[in-house]
Structures are given as C-alpha cells and as structure tokens.
PDB file of C-alpha atoms in Angstrom:
ATOM      1  CA  UNK A 699      -0.245   0.126   0.290  1.00  0.00           C
ATOM      2  CA  UNK A 700       2.838   2.377   1.031  1.00  0.00           C
ATOM      3  CA  UNK A 701       4.507   1.796  -2.640  1.00  0.00           C
ATOM      4  CA  UNK A 702       1.113   2.472  -4.234  1.00  0.00           C
ATOM      5  CA  UNK A 703       0.797   6.084  -2.356  1.00  0.00           C
ATOM      6  CA  UNK A 704       4.171   6.670  -3.030  1.00  0.00           C
ATOM      7  CA  UNK A 705       3.746   6.569  -6.591  1.00  0.00           C
ATOM      8  CA  UNK A 706       0.743   8.460  -6.561  1.00  0.00           C
ATOM      9  CA  UNK A 707       2.594  11.372  -4.969  1.00  0.00           C
ATOM     10  CA  UNK A 708       5.466  11.071  -7.684  1.00  0.00           C
ATOM     11  CA  UNK A 709       3.133  10.991 -10.224  1.00  0.00           C
ATOM     12  CA  UNK A 710       1.380  13.553  -8.924  1.00  0.00           C
ATOM     13  CA  UNK A 711       4.305  16.154  -8.007  1.00  0.00           C
ATOM     14  CA  UNK A 712       5.783  15.338 -11.864  1.00  0.00           C
ATOM     15  CA  UNK A 713       2.629  16.719 -13.337  1.00  0.00           C
ATOM     16  CA  UNK A 714       3.218  19.921 -10.877  1.00  0.00           C
ATOM     17  CA  UNK A 715       6.504  19.974 -11.830  1.00  0.00           C
ATOM     18  CA  UNK A 716       5.965  19.850 -15.478  1.00  0.00           C
ATOM     19  CA  UNK A 717       3.075  22.372 -15.041  1.00  0.00           C
ATOM     20  CA  UNK A 718       5.762  24.984 -13.446  1.00  0.00           C
ATOM     21  CA  UNK A 719       7.636  24.509 -16.171  1.00  0.00           C
ATOM     22  CA  UNK A 720       5.276  24.781 -19.345  1.00  0.00           C
ATOM     23  CA  UNK A 721       4.508  28.418 -17.609  1.00  0.00           C
ATOM     24  CA  UNK A 722       7.594  29.175 -16.956  1.00  0.00           C
ATOM     25  CA  UNK A 723       8.796  29.032 -20.601  1.00  0.00           C
ATOM     26  CA  UNK A 724       5.711  30.669 -21.890  1.00  0.00           C
ATOM     27  CA  UNK A 725       6.319  33.889 -24.004  1.00  0.00           C
ATOM     28  CA  UNK A 726       4.573  37.431 -22.339  1.00  0.00           C
ATOM     29  CA  UNK A 727       2.871  37.518 -25.849  1.00  0.00           C
ATOM     30  CA  UNK A 728       1.425  33.462 -24.747  1.00  0.00           C
ATOM     31  CA  UNK A 729       1.000  34.946 -20.900  1.00  0.00           C
ATOM     32  CA  UNK A 730      -1.090  37.957 -22.317  1.00  0.00           C
ATOM     33  CA  UNK A 731      -3.158  35.898 -24.445  1.00  0.00           C
ATOM     34  CA  UNK A 732      -4.149  33.556 -21.673  1.00  0.00           C
ATOM     35  CA  UNK A 733      -4.883  36.250 -19.342  1.00  0.00           C
ATOM     36  CA  UNK A 734      -7.174  38.060 -22.414  1.00  0.00           C
ATOM     37  CA  UNK A 735      -9.073  34.691 -22.637  1.00  0.00           C
ATOM     38  CA  UNK A 736      -9.609  33.952 -19.066  1.00  0.00           C
ATOM     39  CA  UNK A 737     -11.009  37.356 -18.657  1.00  0.00           C
ATOM     40  CA  UNK A 738     -13.100  36.749 -21.611  1.00  0.00           C
ATOM     41  CA  UNK A 739     -14.537  33.787 -19.930  1.00  0.00           C
ATOM     42  CA  UNK A 740     -14.917  35.541 -16.765  1.00  0.00           C
ATOM     43  CA  UNK A 741     -16.833  38.721 -18.715  1.00  0.00           C
ATOM     44  CA  UNK A 742     -18.891  36.042 -20.310  1.00  0.00           C
ATOM     45  CA  UNK A 743     -19.856  33.988 -17.166  1.00  0.00           C
ATOM     46  CA  UNK A 744     -20.842  37.570 -15.297  1.00  0.00           C
ATOM     47  CA  UNK A 745     -22.986  38.642 -18.459  1.00  0.00           C
ATOM     48  CA  UNK A 746     -24.695  35.403 -18.084  1.00  0.00           C
ATOM     49  CA  UNK A 747     -25.151  35.410 -14.494  1.00  0.00           C
ATOM     50  CA  UNK A 748     -26.532  39.021 -15.057  1.00  0.00           C
ATOM     51  CA  UNK A 749     -28.844  37.635 -17.809  1.00  0.00           C
ATOM     52  CA  UNK A 750     -30.019  35.075 -15.679  1.00  0.00           C
ATOM     53  CA  UNK A 751     -30.712  37.162 -12.055  1.00  0.00           C
ATOM     54  CA  UNK A 752     -32.520  39.330 -14.517  1.00  0.00           C
ATOM     55  CA  UNK A 753     -34.721  37.013 -16.074  1.00  0.00           C
ATOM     56  CA  UNK A 754     -35.626  35.902 -12.804  1.00  0.00           C
ATOM     57  CA  UNK A 755     -37.537  39.375 -11.801  1.00  0.00           C
ATOM     58  CA  UNK A 756     -39.332  39.250 -15.179  1.00  0.00           C
ATOM     59  CA  UNK A 757     -43.041  38.326 -15.554  1.00  0.00           C
ATOM     60  CA  UNK A 758     -44.251  35.430 -17.753  1.00  0.00           C
ATOM     61  CA  UNK A 759     -45.358  37.839 -20.543  1.00  0.00           C
ATOM     62  CA  UNK A 760     -41.940  39.521 -20.343  1.00  0.00           C
ATOM     63  CA  UNK A 761     -39.677  36.564 -20.869  1.00  0.00           C
ATOM     64  CA  UNK A 762     -41.997  35.085 -23.484  1.00  0.00           C
ATOM     65  CA  UNK A 763     -41.777  38.431 -25.261  1.00  0.00           C
ATOM     66  CA  UNK A 764     -37.861  38.848 -25.117  1.00  0.00           C
ATOM     67  CA  UNK A 765     -37.688  35.259 -26.455  1.00  0.00           C
ATOM     68  CA  UNK A 766     -40.166  36.331 -29.514  1.00  0.00           C
ATOM     69  CA  UNK A 767     -38.107  39.335 -30.253  1.00  0.00           C
ATOM     70  CA  UNK A 768     -34.584  37.505 -30.422  1.00  0.00           C
ATOM     71  CA  UNK A 769     -36.508  34.995 -32.806  1.00  0.00           C
ATOM     72  CA  UNK A 770     -37.960  38.016 -34.985  1.00  0.00           C
ATOM     73  CA  UNK A 771     -34.155  39.573 -34.831  1.00  0.00           C
ATOM     74  CA  UNK A 772     -32.569  36.251 -35.878  1.00  0.00           C
ATOM     75  CA  UNK A 773     -34.996  35.892 -38.827  1.00  0.00           C
ATOM     76  CA  UNK A 774     -35.070  39.310 -40.196  1.00  0.00           C
ATOM     77  CA  UNK A 775     -33.688  43.298 -39.570  1.00  0.00           C
ATOM     78  CA  UNK A 776     -36.116  44.858 -37.718  1.00  0.00           C
ATOM     79  CA  UNK A 777     -36.382  48.632 -36.367  1.00  0.00           C
ATOM     80  CA  UNK A 778     -36.975  49.326 -32.431  1.00  0.00           C
ATOM     81  CA  UNK A 779     -40.634  50.534 -33.350  1.00  0.00           C
ATOM     82  CA  UNK A 780     -41.029  48.122 -36.122  1.00  0.00           C
ATOM     83  CA  UNK A 781     -40.484  45.297 -33.686  1.00  0.00           C
ATOM     84  CA  UNK A 782     -42.404  46.672 -31.000  1.00  0.00           C
ATOM     85  CA  UNK A 783     -45.316  46.924 -33.339  1.00  0.00           C
ATOM     86  CA  UNK A 784     -45.058  43.115 -34.440  1.00  0.00           C
ATOM     87  CA  UNK A 785     -45.153  41.865 -31.132  1.00  0.00           C
ATOM     88  CA  UNK A 786     -48.002  43.899 -29.928  1.00  0.00           C
ATOM     89  CA  UNK A 787     -50.113  44.080 -32.944  1.00  0.00           C
ATOM     90  CA  UNK A 788     -53.156  41.903 -32.854  1.00  0.00           C
ATOM     91  CA  UNK A 789     -52.086  40.612 -36.180  1.00  0.00           C
ATOM     92  CA  UNK A 790     -48.497  39.732 -34.792  1.00  0.00           C
ATOM     93  CA  UNK A 791     -47.443  38.309 -31.488  1.00  0.00           C
ATOM     94  CA  UNK A 792     -50.454  40.139 -28.998  1.00  0.00           C
ATOM     95  CA  UNK A 793     -48.288  41.411 -26.235  1.00  0.00           C
ATOM     96  CA  UNK A 794     -49.084  44.364 -24.471  1.00  0.00           C
ATOM     97  CA  UNK A 795     -46.997  47.491 -25.708  1.00  0.00           C
ATOM     98  CA  UNK A 796     -45.536  47.532 -22.373  1.00  0.00           C
ATOM     99  CA  UNK A 797     -44.228  44.269 -22.244  1.00  0.00           C
ATOM    100  CA  UNK A 798     -43.213  44.453 -25.870  1.00  0.00           C
ATOM    101  CA  UNK A 799     -41.344  47.810 -25.521  1.00  0.00           C
ATOM    102  CA  UNK A 800     -39.782  46.394 -22.398  1.00  0.00           C
ATOM    103  CA  UNK A 801     -38.677  43.155 -24.421  1.00  0.00           C
ATOM    104  CA  UNK A 802     -36.989  45.077 -27.193  1.00  0.00           C
ATOM    105  CA  UNK A 803     -35.052  47.904 -24.774  1.00  0.00           C
ATOM    106  CA  UNK A 804     -33.937  44.639 -22.715  1.00  0.00           C
ATOM    107  CA  UNK A 805     -31.868  43.666 -26.055  1.00  0.00           C
ATOM    108  CA  UNK A 806     -28.687  45.063 -26.756  1.00  0.00           C
ATOM    109  CA  UNK A 807     -29.389  45.898 -30.582  1.00  0.00           C
ATOM    110  CA  UNK A 808     -27.418  47.455 -33.305  1.00  0.00           C
ATOM    111  CA  UNK A 809     -30.206  49.202 -34.986  1.00  0.00           C
ATOM    112  CA  UNK A 810     -27.881  50.206 -37.542  1.00  0.00           C
ATOM    113  CA  UNK A 811     -27.188  46.821 -38.777  1.00  0.00           C
ATOM    114  CA  UNK A 812     -30.489  45.737 -38.545  1.00  0.00           C
ATOM    115  CA  UNK A 813     -31.340  48.578 -40.891  1.00  0.00           C
ATOM    116  CA  UNK A 814     -28.472  47.372 -43.294  1.00  0.00           C
ATOM    117  CA  UNK A 815     -29.886  43.903 -42.907  1.00  0.00           C
ATOM    118  CA  UNK A 816     -33.264  44.925 -44.025  1.00  0.00           C
ATOM    119  CA  UNK A 817     -31.767  46.995 -47.028  1.00  0.00           C
ATOM    120  CA  UNK A 818     -30.003  44.077 -48.025  1.00  0.00           C
ATOM    121  CA  UNK A 819     -33.090  42.347 -47.801  1.00  0.00           C
ATOM    122  CA  UNK A 820     -34.635  44.754 -50.029  1.00  0.00           C
ATOM    123  CA  UNK A 821     -32.359  44.969 -52.522  1.00  0.00           C
ATOM    124  CA  UNK A 822     -32.595  41.224 -53.032  1.00  0.00           C
ATOM    125  CA  UNK A 823     -36.201  41.631 -53.906  1.00  0.00           C
ATOM    126  CA  UNK A 824     -36.712  45.017 -55.912  1.00  0.00           C
ATOM    127  CA  UNK A 825     -34.176  47.309 -57.463  1.00  0.00           C
ATOM    128  CA  UNK A 826     -34.150  51.009 -55.074  1.00  0.00           C
ATOM    129  CA  UNK A 827     -32.627  54.093 -55.352  1.00  0.00           C
ATOM    130  CA  UNK A 828     -30.598  55.470 -52.911  1.00  0.00           C
ATOM    131  CA  UNK A 829     -33.422  58.032 -51.831  1.00  0.00           C
ATOM    132  CA  UNK A 830     -36.009  55.431 -52.640  1.00  0.00           C
ATOM    133  CA  UNK A 831     -34.758  52.706 -50.071  1.00  0.00           C
ATOM    134  CA  UNK A 832     -34.117  55.620 -46.984  1.00  0.00           C
ATOM    135  CA  UNK A 833     -37.785  56.422 -47.485  1.00  0.00           C
ATOM    136  CA  UNK A 834     -38.848  52.888 -47.349  1.00  0.00           C
ATOM    137  CA  UNK A 835     -37.055  52.047 -44.521  1.00  0.00           C
ATOM    138  CA  UNK A 836     -37.678  55.176 -42.539  1.00  0.00           C
ATOM    139  CA  UNK A 837     -41.540  55.162 -43.272  1.00  0.00           C
ATOM    140  CA  UNK A 838     -44.053  54.902 -41.110  1.00  0.00           C
ATOM    141  CA  UNK A 839     -46.090  52.664 -43.257  1.00  0.00           C
ATOM    142  CA  UNK A 840     -42.608  50.638 -43.893  1.00  0.00           C
ATOM    143  CA  UNK A 841     -40.015  49.615 -41.575  1.00  0.00           C
ATOM    144  CA  UNK A 842     -40.064  52.394 -38.987  1.00  0.00           C
ATOM    145  CA  UNK A 843     -36.031  53.052 -38.844  1.00  0.00           C
ATOM    146  CA  UNK A 844     -35.092  56.393 -38.071  1.00  0.00           C
ATOM    147  CA  UNK A 845     -33.497  58.249 -41.131  1.00  0.00           C
ATOM    148  CA  UNK A 846     -30.085  57.815 -39.895  1.00  0.00           C
ATOM    149  CA  UNK A 847     -30.525  54.155 -39.210  1.00  0.00           C
ATOM    150  CA  UNK A 848     -32.315  54.093 -42.850  1.00  0.00           C
ATOM    151  CA  UNK A 849     -29.677  56.184 -44.230  1.00  0.00           C
ATOM    152  CA  UNK A 850     -26.986  53.548 -42.432  1.00  0.00           C
ATOM    153  CA  UNK A 851     -28.601  50.403 -43.508  1.00  0.00           C
ATOM    154  CA  UNK A 852     -28.806  52.249 -47.406  1.00  0.00           C
ATOM    155  CA  UNK A 853     -25.499  53.056 -47.442  1.00  0.00           C
ATOM    156  CA  UNK A 854     -24.181  49.543 -46.473  1.00  0.00           C
ATOM    157  CA  UNK A 855     -26.294  47.324 -48.689  1.00  0.00           C
ATOM    158  CA  UNK A 856     -24.589  50.063 -51.190  1.00  0.00           C
ATOM    159  CA  UNK A 857     -27.463  51.155 -52.888  1.00  0.00           C
ATOM    160  CA  UNK A 858     -26.100  54.697 -52.211  1.00  0.00           C
ATOM    161  CA  UNK A 859     -22.663  53.647 -54.373  1.00  0.00           C
TER     162      UNK A 859
END
C-alpha cells in the first residue's frame, strides 16, 4: 500500500513540476493571450449570471416577449418601433405595448446593423434608388427606422454607391 501511495505522490509531483516548467517557458505574448482568454471567460460568465438574475425578475409575458423579439431579430431586420409593433399587434404576437417595449429595450441590438440587413433584403427583392430605399426603411408605413438608421442601412447595402 505504501508503494502505491508513494507512486501516486511521485506522479502528482511530476505533473506539478511539468506544469511549472510549461508556465515558465511561456512568452509574454502567450501569457497575455492566456490572461485575455481568462478575462473573456470571466466576463461571459458574469454576463450570463446577470442575464439569469434579470430573467428571474421578469413576468412570464415579458420573458415570452423577449424570446419572441430574439426570434424575430434572428430571422430578419427590424427597427425598434417595427419590432415593438410586431410584438404588440393583434396581427402579430399580441403582447401588451409595455411588455413589447420592455422586451425590445432589454436587448442590446445594433439598430444600424438591423437597418443594413433590412436594406439588403429589399435590394434582393427589388431595385431601389438610394433615396427610395431610405424612404422605405424610414417610412411609418414601412420599416419605421430612423432616417439616420435608414441612411446607414442603405449605404451599407450598397444602394448609395
């Protein structure tokens, strides 16, 4: 029994020594990369914990509205107002305007990128001039982006080149 424990102790010490040697031979760049990766993992874990804590305080309709908003954004580009309208419309999801607004505002969405995605979709379906696409994207009867977001989207999609 003592021989087995002795060998186990030798193996553990051996692994420890190998680990120390490997760590000592790392370049400063490798150490910085390891630290950055470790910091990234900690930040991601913190964000996940914050999301879980926030989700626990939501009502069931708010949780569902958040899930629906994420699904809509994963499928297509939506403006903030357009997504709220889609979530709260009787022809859409039927959430209350308050729950729809809460859901949309709880997401960290880049509305400029959403406008660019919408603009690209329009250009795939039909030809638009730069001004026509901006008008479509920013119209209250259209996508309801701000003029600034619509302009960004049209430019990124290549309609203004």
